[in-house]
PDB file of N, CA, C and O in Angstrom:
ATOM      1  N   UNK A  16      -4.787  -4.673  10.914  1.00 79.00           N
ATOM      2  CA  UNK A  16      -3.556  -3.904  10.936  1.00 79.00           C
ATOM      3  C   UNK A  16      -2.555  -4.510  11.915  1.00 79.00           C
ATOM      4  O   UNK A  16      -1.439  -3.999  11.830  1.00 79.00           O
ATOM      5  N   UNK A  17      -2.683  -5.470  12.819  1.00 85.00           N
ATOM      6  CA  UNK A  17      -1.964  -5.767  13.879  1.00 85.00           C
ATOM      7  C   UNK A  17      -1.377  -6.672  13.160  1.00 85.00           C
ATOM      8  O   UNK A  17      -0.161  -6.518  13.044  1.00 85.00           O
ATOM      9  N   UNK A  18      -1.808  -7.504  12.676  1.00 84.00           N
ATOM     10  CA  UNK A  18      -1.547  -8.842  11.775  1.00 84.00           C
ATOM     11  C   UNK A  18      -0.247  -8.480  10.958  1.00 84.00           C
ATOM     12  O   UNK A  18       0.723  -9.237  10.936  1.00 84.00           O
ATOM     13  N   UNK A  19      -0.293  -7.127  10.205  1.00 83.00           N
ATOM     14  CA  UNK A  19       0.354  -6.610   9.355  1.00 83.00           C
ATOM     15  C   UNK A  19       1.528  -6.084  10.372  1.00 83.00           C
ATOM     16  O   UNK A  19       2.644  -6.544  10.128  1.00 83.00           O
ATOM     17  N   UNK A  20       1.432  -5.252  11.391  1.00 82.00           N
ATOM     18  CA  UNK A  20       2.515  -5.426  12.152  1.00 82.00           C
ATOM     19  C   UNK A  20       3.252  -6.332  13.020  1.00 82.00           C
ATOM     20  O   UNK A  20       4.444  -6.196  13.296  1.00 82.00           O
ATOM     21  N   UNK A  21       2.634  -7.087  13.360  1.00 86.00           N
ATOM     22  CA  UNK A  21       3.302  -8.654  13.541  1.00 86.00           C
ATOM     23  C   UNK A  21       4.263  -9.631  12.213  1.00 86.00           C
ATOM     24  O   UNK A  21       5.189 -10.392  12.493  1.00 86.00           O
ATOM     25  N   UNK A  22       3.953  -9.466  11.343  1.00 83.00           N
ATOM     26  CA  UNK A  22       4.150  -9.527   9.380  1.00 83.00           C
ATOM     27  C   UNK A  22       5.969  -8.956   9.856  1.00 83.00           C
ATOM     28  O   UNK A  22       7.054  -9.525   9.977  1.00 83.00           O
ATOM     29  N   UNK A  23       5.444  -7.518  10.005  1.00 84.00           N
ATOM     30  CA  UNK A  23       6.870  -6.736   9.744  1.00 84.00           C
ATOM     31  C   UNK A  23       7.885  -6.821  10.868  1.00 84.00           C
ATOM     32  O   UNK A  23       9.057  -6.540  10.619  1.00 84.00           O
ATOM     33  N   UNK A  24       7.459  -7.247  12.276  1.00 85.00           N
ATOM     34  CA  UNK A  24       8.390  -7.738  13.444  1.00 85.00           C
ATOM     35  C   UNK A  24       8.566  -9.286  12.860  1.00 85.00           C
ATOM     36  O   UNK A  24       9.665  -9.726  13.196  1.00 85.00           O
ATOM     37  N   UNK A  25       8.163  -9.776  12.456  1.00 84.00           N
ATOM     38  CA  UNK A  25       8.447 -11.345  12.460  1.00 84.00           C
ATOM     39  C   UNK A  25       9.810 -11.411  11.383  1.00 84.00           C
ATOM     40  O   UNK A  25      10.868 -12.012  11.572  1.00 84.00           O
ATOM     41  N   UNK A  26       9.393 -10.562  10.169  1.00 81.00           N
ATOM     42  CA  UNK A  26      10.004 -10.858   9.083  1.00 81.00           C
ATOM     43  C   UNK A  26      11.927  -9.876   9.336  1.00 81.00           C
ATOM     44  O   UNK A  26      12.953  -9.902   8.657  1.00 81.00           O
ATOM     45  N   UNK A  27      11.691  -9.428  10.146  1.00 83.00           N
ATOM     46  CA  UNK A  27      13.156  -8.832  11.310  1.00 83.00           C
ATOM     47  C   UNK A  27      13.926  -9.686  12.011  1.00 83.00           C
ATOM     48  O   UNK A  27      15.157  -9.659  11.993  1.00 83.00           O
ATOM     49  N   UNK A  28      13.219 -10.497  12.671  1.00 81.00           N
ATOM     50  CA  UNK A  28      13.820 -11.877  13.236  1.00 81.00           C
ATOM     51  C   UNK A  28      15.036 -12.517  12.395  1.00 81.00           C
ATOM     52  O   UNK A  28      16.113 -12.596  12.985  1.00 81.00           O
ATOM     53  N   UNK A  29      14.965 -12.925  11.225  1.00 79.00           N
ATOM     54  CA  UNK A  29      15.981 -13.911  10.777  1.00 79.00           C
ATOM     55  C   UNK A  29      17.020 -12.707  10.637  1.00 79.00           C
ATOM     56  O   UNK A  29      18.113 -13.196  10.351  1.00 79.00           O
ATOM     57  N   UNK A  30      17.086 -11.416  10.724  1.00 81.00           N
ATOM     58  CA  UNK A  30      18.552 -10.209  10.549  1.00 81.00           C
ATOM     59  C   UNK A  30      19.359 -10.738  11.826  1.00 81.00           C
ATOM     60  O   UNK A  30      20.533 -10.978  11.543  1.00 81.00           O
ATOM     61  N   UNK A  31      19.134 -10.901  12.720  1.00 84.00           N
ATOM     62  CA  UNK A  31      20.104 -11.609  13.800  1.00 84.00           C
ATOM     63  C   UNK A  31      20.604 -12.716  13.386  1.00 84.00           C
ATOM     64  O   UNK A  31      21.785 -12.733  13.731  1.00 84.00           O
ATOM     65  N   UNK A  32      20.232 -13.973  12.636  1.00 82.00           N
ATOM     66  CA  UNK A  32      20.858 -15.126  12.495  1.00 82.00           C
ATOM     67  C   UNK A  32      21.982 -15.487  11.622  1.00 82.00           C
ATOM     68  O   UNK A  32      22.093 -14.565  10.813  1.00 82.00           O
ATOM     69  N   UNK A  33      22.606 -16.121  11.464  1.00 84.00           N
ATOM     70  CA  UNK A  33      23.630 -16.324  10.759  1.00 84.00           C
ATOM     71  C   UNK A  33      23.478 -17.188   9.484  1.00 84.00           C
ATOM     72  O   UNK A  33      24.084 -18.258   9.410  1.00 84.00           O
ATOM     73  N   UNK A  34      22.861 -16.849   8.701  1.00 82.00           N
ATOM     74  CA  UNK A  34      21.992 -16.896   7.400  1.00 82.00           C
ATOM     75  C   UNK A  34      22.632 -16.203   6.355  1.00 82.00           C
ATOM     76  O   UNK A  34      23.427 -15.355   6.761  1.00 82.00           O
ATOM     77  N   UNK A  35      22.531 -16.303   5.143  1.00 81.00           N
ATOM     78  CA  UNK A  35      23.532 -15.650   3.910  1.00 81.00           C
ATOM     79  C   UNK A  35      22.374 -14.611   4.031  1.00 81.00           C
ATOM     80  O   UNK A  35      21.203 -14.675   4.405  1.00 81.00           O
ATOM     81  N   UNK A  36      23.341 -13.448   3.473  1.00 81.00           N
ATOM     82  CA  UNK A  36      22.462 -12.758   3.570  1.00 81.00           C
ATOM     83  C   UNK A  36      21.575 -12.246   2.428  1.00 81.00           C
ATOM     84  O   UNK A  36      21.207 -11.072   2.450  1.00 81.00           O
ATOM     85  N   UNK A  37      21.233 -13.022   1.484  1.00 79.00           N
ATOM     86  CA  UNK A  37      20.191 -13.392   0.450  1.00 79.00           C
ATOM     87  C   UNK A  37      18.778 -13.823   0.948  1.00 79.00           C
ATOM     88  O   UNK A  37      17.629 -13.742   0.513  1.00 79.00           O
ATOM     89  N   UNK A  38      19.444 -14.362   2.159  1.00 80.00           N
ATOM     90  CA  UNK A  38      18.018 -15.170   3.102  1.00 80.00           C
ATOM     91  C   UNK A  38      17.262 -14.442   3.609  1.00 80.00           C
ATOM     92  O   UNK A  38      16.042 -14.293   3.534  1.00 80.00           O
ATOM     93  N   UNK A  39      18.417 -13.755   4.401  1.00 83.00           N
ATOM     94  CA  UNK A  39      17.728 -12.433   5.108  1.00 83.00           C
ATOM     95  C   UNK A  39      17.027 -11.735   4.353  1.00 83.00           C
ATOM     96  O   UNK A  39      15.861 -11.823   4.740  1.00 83.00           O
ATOM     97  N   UNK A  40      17.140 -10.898   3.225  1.00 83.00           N
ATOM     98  CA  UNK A  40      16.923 -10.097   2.188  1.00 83.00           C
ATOM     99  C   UNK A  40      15.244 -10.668   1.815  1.00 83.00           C
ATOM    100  O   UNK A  40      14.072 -10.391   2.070  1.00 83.00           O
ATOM    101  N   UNK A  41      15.678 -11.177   1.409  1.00 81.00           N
ATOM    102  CA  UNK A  41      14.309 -12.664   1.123  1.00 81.00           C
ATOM    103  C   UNK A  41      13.200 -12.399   2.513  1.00 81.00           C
ATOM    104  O   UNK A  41      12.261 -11.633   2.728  1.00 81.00           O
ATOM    105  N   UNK A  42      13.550 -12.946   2.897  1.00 83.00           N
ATOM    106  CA  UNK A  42      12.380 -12.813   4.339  1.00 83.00           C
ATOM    107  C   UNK A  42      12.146 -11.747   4.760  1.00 83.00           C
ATOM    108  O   UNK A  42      11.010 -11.497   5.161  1.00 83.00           O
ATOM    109  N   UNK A  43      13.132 -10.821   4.795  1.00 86.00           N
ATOM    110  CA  UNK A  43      12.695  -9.498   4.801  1.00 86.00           C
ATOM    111  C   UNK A  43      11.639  -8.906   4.088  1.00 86.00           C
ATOM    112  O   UNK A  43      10.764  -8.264   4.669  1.00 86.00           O
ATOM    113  N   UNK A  44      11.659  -9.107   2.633  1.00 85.00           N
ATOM    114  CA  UNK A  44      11.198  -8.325   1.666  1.00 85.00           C
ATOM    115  C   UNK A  44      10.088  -9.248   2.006  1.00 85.00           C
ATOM    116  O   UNK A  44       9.631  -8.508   2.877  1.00 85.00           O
ATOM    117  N   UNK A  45       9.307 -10.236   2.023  1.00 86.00           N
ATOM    118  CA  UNK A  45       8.371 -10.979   1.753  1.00 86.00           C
ATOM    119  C   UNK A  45       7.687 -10.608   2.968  1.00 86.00           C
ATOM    120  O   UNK A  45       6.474 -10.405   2.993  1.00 86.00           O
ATOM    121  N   UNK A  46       8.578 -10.498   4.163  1.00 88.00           N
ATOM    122  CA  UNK A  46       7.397 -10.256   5.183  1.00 88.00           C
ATOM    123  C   UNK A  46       6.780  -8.864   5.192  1.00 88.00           C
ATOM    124  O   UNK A  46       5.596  -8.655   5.457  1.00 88.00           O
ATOM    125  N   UNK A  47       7.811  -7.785   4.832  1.00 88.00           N
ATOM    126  CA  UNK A  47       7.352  -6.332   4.345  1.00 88.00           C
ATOM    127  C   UNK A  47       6.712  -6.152   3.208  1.00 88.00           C
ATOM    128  O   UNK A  47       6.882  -5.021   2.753  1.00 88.00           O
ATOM    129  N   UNK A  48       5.907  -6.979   2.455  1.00 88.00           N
ATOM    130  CA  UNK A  48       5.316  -6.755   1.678  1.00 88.00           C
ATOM    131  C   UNK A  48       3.765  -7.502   2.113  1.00 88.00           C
ATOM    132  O   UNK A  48       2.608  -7.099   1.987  1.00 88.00           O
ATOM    133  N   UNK A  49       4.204  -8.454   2.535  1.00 90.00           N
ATOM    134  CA  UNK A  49       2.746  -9.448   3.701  1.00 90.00           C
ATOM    135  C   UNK A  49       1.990  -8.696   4.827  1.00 90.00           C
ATOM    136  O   UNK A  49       0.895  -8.831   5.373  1.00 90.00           O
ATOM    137  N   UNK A  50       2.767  -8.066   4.913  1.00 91.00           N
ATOM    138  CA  UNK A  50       2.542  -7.030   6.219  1.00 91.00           C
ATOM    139  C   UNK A  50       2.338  -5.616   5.997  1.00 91.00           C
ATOM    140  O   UNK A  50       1.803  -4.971   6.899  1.00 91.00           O
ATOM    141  N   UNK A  51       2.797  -4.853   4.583  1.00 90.00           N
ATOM    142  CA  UNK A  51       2.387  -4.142   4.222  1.00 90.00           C
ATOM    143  C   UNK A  51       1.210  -4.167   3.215  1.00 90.00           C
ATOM    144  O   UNK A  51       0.888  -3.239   2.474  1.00 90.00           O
ATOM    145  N   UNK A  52       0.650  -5.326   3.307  1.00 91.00           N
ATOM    146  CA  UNK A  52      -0.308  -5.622   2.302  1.00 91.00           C
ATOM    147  C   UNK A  52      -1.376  -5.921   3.415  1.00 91.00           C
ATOM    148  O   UNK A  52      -2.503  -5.657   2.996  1.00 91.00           O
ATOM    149  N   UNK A  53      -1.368  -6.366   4.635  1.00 92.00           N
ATOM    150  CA  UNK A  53      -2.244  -6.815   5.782  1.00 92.00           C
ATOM    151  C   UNK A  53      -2.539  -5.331   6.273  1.00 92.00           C
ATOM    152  O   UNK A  53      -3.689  -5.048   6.607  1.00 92.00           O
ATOM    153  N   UNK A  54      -1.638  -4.478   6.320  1.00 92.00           N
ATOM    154  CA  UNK A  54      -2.173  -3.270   7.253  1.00 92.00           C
ATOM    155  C   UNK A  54      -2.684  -2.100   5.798  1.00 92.00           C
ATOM    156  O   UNK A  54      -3.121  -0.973   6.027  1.00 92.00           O
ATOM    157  N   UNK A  55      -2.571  -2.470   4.854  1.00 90.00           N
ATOM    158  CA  UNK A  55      -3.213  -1.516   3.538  1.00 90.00           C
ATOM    159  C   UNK A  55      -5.239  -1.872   3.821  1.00 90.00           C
ATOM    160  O   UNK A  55      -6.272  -1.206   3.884  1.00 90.00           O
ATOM    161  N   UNK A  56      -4.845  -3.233   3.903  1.00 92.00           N
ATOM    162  CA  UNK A  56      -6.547  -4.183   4.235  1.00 92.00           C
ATOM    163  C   UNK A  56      -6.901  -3.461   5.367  1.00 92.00           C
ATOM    164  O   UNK A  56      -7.933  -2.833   5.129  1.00 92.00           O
ATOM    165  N   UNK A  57      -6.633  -3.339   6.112  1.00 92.00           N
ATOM    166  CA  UNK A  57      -6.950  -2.893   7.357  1.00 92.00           C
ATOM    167  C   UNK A  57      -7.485  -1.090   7.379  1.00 92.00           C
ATOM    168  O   UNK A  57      -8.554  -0.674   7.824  1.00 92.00           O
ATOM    169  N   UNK A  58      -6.869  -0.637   7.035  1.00 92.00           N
ATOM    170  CA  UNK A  58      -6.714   0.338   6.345  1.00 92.00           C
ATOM    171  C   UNK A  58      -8.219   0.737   5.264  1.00 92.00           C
ATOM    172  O   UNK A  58      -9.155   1.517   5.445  1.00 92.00           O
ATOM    173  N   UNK A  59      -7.969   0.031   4.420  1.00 92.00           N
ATOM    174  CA  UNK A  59      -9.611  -0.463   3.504  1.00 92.00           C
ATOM    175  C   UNK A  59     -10.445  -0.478   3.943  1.00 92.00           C
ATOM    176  O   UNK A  59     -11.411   0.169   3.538  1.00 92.00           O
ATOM    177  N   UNK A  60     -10.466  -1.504   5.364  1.00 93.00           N
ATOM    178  CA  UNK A  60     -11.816  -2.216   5.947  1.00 93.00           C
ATOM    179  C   UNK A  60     -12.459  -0.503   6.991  1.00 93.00           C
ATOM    180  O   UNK A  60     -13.643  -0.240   7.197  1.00 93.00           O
ATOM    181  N   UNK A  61     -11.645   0.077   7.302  1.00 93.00           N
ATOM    182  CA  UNK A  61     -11.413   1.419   8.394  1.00 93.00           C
ATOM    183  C   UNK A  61     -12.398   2.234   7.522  1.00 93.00           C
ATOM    184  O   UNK A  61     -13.534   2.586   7.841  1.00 93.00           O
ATOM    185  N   UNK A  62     -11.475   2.562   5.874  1.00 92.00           N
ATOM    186  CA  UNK A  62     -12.186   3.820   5.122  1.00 92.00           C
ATOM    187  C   UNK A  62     -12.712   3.206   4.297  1.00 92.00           C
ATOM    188  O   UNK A  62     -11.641   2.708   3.949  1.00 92.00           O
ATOM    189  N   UNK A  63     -13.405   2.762   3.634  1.00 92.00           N
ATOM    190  CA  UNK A  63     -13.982   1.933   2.700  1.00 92.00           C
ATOM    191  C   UNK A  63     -14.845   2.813   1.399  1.00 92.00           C
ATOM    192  O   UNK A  63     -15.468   2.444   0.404  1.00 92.00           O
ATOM    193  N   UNK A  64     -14.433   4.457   2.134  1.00 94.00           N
ATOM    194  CA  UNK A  64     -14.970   5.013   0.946  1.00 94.00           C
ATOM    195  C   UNK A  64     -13.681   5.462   0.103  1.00 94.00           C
ATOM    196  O   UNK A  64     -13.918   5.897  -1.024  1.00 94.00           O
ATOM    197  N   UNK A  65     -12.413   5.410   0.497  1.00 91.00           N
ATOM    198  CA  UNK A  65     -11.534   5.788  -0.055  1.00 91.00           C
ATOM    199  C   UNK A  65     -10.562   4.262  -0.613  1.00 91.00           C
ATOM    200  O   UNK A  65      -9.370   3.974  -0.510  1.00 91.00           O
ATOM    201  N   UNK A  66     -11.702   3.571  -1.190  1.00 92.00           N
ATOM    202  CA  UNK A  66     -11.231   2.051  -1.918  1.00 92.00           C
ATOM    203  C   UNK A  66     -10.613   2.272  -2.909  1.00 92.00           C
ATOM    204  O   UNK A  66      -9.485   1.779  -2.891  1.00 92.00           O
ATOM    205  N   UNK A  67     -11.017   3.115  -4.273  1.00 93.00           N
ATOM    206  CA  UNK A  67      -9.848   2.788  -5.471  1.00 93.00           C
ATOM    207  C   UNK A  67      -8.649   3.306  -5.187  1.00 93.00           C
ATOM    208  O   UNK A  67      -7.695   2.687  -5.658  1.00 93.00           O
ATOM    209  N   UNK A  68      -8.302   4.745  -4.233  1.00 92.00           N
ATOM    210  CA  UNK A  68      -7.030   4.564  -3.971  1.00 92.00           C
ATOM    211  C   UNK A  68      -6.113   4.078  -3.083  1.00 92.00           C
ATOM    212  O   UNK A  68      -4.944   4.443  -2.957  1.00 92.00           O
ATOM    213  N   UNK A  69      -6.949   2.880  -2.215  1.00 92.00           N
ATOM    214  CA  UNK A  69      -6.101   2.185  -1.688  1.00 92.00           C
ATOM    215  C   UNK A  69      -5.960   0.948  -2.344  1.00 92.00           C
ATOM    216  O   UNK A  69      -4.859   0.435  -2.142  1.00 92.00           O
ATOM    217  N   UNK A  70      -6.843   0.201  -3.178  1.00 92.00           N
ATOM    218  CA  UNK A  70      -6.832  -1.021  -3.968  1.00 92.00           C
ATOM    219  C   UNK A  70      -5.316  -0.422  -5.310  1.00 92.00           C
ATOM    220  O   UNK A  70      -4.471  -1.194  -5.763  1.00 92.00           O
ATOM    221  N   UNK A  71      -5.403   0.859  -5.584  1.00 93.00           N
ATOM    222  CA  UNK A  71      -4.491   1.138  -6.152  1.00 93.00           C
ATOM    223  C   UNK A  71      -3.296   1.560  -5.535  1.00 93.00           C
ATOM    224  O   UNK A  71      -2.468   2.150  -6.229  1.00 93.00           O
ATOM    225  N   UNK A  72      -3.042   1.320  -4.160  1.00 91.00           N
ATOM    226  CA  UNK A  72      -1.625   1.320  -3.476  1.00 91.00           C
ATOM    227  C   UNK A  72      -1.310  -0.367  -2.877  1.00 91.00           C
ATOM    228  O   UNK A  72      -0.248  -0.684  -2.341  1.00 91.00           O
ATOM    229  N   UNK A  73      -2.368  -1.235  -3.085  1.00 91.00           N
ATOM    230  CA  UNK A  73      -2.138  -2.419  -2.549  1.00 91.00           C
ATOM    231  C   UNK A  73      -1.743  -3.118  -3.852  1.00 91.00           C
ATOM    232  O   UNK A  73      -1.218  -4.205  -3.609  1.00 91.00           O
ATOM    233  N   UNK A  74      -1.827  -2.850  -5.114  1.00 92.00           N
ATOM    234  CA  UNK A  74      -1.860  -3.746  -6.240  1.00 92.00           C
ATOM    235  C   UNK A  74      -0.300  -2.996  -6.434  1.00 92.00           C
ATOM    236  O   UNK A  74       0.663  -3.713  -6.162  1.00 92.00           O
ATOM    237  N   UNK A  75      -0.079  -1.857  -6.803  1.00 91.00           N
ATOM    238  CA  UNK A  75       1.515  -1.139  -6.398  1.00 91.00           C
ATOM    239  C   UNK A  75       1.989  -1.097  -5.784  1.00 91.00           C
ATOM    240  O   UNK A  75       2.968  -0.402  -6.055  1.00 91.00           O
ATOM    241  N   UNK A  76       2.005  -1.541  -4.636  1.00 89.00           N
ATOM    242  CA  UNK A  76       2.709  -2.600  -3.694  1.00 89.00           C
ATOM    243  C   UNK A  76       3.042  -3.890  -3.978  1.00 89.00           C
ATOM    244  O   UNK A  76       4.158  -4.409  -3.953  1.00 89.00           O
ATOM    245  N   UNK A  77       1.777  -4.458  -4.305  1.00 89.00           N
ATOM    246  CA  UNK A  77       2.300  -5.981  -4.873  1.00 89.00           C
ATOM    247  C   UNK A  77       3.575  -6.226  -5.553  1.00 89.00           C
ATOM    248  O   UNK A  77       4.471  -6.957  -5.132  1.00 89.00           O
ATOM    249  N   UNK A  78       3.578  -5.337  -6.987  1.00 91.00           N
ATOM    250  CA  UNK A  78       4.157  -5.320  -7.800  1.00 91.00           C
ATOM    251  C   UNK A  78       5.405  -4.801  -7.908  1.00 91.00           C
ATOM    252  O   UNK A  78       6.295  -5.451  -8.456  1.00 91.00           O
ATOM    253  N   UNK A  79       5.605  -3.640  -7.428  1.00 89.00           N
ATOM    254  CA  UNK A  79       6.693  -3.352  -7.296  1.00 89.00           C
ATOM    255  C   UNK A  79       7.867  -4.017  -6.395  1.00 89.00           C
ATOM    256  O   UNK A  79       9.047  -4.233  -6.671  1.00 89.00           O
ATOM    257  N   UNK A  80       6.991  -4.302  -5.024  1.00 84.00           N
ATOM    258  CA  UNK A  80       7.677  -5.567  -3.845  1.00 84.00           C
ATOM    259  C   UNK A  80       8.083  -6.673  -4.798  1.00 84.00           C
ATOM    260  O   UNK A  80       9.270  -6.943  -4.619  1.00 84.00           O
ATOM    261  N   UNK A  81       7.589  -7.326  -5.641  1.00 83.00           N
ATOM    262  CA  UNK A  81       7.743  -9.105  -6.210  1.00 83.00           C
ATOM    263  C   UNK A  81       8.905  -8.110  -7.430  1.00 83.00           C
ATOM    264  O   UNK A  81      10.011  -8.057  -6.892  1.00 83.00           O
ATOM    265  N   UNK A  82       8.922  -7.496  -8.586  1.00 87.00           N
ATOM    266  CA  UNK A  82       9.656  -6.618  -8.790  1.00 87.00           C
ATOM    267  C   UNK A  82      11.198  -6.516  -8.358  1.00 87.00           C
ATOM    268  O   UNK A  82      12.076  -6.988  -9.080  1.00 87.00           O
ATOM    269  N   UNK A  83      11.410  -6.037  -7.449  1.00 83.00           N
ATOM    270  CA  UNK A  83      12.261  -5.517  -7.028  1.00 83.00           C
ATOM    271  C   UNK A  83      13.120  -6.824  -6.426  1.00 83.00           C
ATOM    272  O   UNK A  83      14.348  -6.844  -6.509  1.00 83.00           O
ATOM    273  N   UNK A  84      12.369  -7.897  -5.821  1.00 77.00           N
ATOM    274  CA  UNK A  84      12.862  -8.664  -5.331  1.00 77.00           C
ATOM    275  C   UNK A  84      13.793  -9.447  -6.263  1.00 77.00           C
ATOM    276  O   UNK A  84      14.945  -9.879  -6.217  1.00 77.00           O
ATOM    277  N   UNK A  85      12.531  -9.432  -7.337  1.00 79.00           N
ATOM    278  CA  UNK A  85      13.169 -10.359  -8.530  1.00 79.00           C
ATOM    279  C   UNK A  85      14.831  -9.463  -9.281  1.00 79.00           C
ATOM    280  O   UNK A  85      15.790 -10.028  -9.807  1.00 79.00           O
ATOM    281  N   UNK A  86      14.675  -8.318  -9.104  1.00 82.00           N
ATOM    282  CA  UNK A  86      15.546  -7.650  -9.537  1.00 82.00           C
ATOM    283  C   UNK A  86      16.565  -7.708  -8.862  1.00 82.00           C
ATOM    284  O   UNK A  86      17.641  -7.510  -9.427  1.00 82.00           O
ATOM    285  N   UNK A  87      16.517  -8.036  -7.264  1.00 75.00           N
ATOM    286  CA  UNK A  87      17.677  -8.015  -6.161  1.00 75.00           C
ATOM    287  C   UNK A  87      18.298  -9.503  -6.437  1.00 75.00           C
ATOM    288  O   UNK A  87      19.493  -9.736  -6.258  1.00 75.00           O
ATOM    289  N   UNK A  88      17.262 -10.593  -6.940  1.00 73.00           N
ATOM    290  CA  UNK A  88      17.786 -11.824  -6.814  1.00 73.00           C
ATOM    291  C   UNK A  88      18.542 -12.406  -7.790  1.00 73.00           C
ATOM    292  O   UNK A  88      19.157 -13.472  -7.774  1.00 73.00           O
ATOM    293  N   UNK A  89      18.376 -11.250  -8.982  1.00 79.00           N
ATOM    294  CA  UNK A  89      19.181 -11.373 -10.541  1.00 79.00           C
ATOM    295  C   UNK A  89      20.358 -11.011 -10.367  1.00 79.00           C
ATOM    296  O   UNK A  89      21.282 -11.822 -10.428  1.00 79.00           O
ATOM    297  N   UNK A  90      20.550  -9.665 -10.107  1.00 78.00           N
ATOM    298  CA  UNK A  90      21.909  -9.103  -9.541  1.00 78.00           C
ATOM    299  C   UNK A  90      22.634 -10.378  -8.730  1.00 78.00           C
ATOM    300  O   UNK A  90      23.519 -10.917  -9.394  1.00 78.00           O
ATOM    301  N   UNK A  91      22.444 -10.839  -7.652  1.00 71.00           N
ATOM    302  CA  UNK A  91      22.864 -10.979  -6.636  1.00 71.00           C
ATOM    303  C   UNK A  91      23.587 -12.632  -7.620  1.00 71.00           C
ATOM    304  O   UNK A  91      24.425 -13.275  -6.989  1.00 71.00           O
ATOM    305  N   UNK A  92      23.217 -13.131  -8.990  1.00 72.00           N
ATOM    306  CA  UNK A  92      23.959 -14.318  -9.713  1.00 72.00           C
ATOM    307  C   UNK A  92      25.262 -13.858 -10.075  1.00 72.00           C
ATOM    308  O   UNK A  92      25.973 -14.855 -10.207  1.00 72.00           O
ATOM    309  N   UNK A  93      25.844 -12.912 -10.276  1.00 69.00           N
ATOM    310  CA  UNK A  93      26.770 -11.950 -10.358  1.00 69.00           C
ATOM    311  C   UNK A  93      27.090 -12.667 -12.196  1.00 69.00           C
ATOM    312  O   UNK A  93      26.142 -13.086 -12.859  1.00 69.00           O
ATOM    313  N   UNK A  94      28.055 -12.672 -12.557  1.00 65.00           N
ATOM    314  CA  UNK A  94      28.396 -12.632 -13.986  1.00 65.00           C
ATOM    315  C   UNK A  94      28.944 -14.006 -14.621  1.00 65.00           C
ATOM    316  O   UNK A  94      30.019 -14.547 -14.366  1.00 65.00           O
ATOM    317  N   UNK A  95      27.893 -14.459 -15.556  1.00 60.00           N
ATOM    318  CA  UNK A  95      28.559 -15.662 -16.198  1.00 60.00           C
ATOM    319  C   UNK A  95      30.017 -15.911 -16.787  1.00 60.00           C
ATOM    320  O   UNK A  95      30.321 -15.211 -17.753  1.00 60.00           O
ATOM    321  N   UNK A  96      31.218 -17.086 -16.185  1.00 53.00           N
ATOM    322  CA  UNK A  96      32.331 -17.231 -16.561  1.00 53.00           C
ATOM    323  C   UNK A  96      32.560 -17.909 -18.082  1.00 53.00           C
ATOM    324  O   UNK A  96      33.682 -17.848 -18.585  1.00 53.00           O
ATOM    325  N   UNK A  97      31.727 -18.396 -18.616  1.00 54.00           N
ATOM    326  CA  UNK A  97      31.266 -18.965 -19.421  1.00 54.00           C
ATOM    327  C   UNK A  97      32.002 -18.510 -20.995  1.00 54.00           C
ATOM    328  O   UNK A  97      32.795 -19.083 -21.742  1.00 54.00           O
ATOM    329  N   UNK A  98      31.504 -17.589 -21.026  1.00 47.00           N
ATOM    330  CA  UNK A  98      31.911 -16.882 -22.217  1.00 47.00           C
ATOM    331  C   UNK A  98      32.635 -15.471 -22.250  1.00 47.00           C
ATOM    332  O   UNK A  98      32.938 -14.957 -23.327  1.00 47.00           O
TER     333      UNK A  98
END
């Protein structure tokens, strides 16, 4: 679980820098999902009798995190001039 909160302070760091802020967004989301996926384990390893519903908040986590990202990073092409 520490691992996982180290994950979510680290992935805070690049919001101070002067980075587009796609970057930020990006590292954000990746470390809050690394880190919310490290302290779910942790979590597991603690209760280990209450496994399918945490294997079923770590796999809905996965998914929805990679998801969403992909959804933030579509938007963010804004609109073809093209046609």
């Amino acid at each position: 679980m520490g691992f996982g909160l180290f994950l979510w302070l680290w992935g805070t760091w690049p919001l101070v820098s002067r980075r587009s802020p796609l970057y930020k967004l990006h590292f954000l989301s990746v470390s809050d999902t690394l880190g919310s996926m490290a302290i779910m384990i942790g979590v597991l390893l603690r209760i280990p009798r209450e496994w399918p519903l945490l294997v079923l908040a770590l796999i809905s986590l996965a998914l929805w995190n990679t998801i969403l990202g992909y959804v933030l990073a579509y938007c963010s092409q804004g609109e073809d001039t093209d046609g």
